[in-house]
Amino acid sequence: ALNAMGSLTKALDQLNKIRGRLGAAQNRFVRALNNQNTSIEGLTRAVST
């Protein structure tokens, strides 16, 4: 039972690390998307004036 508990703890630690990396990647993607939207808005304003 103790060995199984140790294995589960290791697995949960690995999942938490993966979740952290995915969260960081998601944050970078959202920032990039926001930057792109800002650029498109600027270009749209430039074309319409």
PDB file of C-alpha atoms in Angstrom:
ATOM      1  CA  ALA A   1       0.000   0.000   0.000  1.00  0.00           C
ATOM      2  CA  LEU A   2       2.862   2.371   0.793  1.00  0.00           C
ATOM      3  CA  ASN A   3       4.527   1.632  -2.553  1.00  0.00           C
ATOM      4  CA  ALA A   4       1.254   2.314  -4.364  1.00  0.00           C
ATOM      5  CA  MET A   5       0.837   5.553  -2.442  1.00  0.00           C
ATOM      6  CA  GLY A   6       4.363   6.606  -3.413  1.00  0.00           C
ATOM      7  CA  SER A   7       3.654   5.829  -7.065  1.00  0.00           C
ATOM      8  CA  LEU A   8       0.426   7.810  -6.957  1.00  0.00           C
ATOM      9  CA  THR A   9       2.218  10.749  -5.367  1.00  0.00           C
ATOM     10  CA  LYS A  10       4.867  10.705  -8.112  1.00  0.00           C
ATOM     11  CA  ALA A  11       2.179  10.509 -10.796  1.00  0.00           C
ATOM     12  CA  LEU A  12       0.299  13.450  -9.279  1.00  0.00           C
ATOM     13  CA  ASP A  13       3.508  15.487  -9.098  1.00  0.00           C
ATOM     14  CA  GLN A  14       4.158  14.806 -12.784  1.00  0.00           C
ATOM     15  CA  LEU A  15       0.589  15.757 -13.702  1.00  0.00           C
ATOM     16  CA  ASN A  16       0.909  19.004 -11.769  1.00  0.00           C
ATOM     17  CA  LYS A  17       4.126  19.850 -13.629  1.00  0.00           C
ATOM     18  CA  ILE A  18       2.436  19.149 -16.968  1.00  0.00           C
ATOM     19  CA  ARG A  19      -0.566  21.255 -15.939  1.00  0.00           C
ATOM     20  CA  GLY A  20       1.779  24.106 -15.058  1.00  0.00           C
ATOM     21  CA  ARG A  21       3.522  23.922 -18.423  1.00  0.00           C
ATOM     22  CA  LEU A  22       0.189  23.818 -20.251  1.00  0.00           C
ATOM     23  CA  GLY A  23      -1.017  26.827 -18.276  1.00  0.00           C
ATOM     24  CA  ALA A  24       2.113  28.768 -19.185  1.00  0.00           C
ATOM     25  CA  ALA A  25       1.718  27.853 -22.857  1.00  0.00           C
ATOM     26  CA  GLN A  26      -1.933  28.879 -22.761  1.00  0.00           C
ATOM     27  CA  ASN A  27      -0.999  32.237 -21.232  1.00  0.00           C
ATOM     28  CA  ARG A  28       1.591  32.844 -23.973  1.00  0.00           C
ATOM     29  CA  PHE A  29      -0.965  31.933 -26.644  1.00  0.00           C
ATOM     30  CA  VAL A  30      -3.574  34.293 -25.188  1.00  0.00           C
ATOM     31  CA  ARG A  31      -1.044  37.149 -25.040  1.00  0.00           C
ATOM     32  CA  ALA A  32      -0.005  36.509 -28.643  1.00  0.00           C
ATOM     33  CA  LEU A  33      -3.634  36.464 -29.742  1.00  0.00           C
ATOM     34  CA  ASN A  34      -4.321  39.732 -27.918  1.00  0.00           C
ATOM     35  CA  ASN A  35      -1.268  41.321 -29.549  1.00  0.00           C
ATOM     36  CA  GLN A  36      -2.452  40.160 -32.958  1.00  0.00           C
ATOM     37  CA  ASN A  37      -5.938  41.558 -32.351  1.00  0.00           C
ATOM     38  CA  THR A  38      -4.414  44.889 -31.333  1.00  0.00           C
ATOM     39  CA  SER A  39      -2.336  44.930 -34.523  1.00  0.00           C
ATOM     40  CA  ILE A  40      -5.379  44.143 -36.666  1.00  0.00           C
ATOM     41  CA  GLU A  41      -7.366  46.917 -34.979  1.00  0.00           C
ATOM     42  CA  GLY A  42      -4.535  49.359 -35.664  1.00  0.00           C
ATOM     43  CA  LEU A  43      -4.351  48.333 -39.315  1.00  0.00           C
ATOM     44  CA  THR A  44      -8.124  48.607 -39.663  1.00  0.00           C
ATOM     45  CA  ARG A  45      -8.060  52.140 -38.262  1.00  0.00           C
ATOM     46  CA  ALA A  46      -5.188  53.077 -40.563  1.00  0.00           C
ATOM     47  CA  VAL A  47      -7.017  51.793 -43.635  1.00  0.00           C
ATOM     48  CA  SER A  48     -10.327  53.436 -42.734  1.00  0.00           C
ATOM     49  CA  THR A  49      -8.860  56.916 -42.241  1.00  0.00           C
TER      50      THR A  49
END
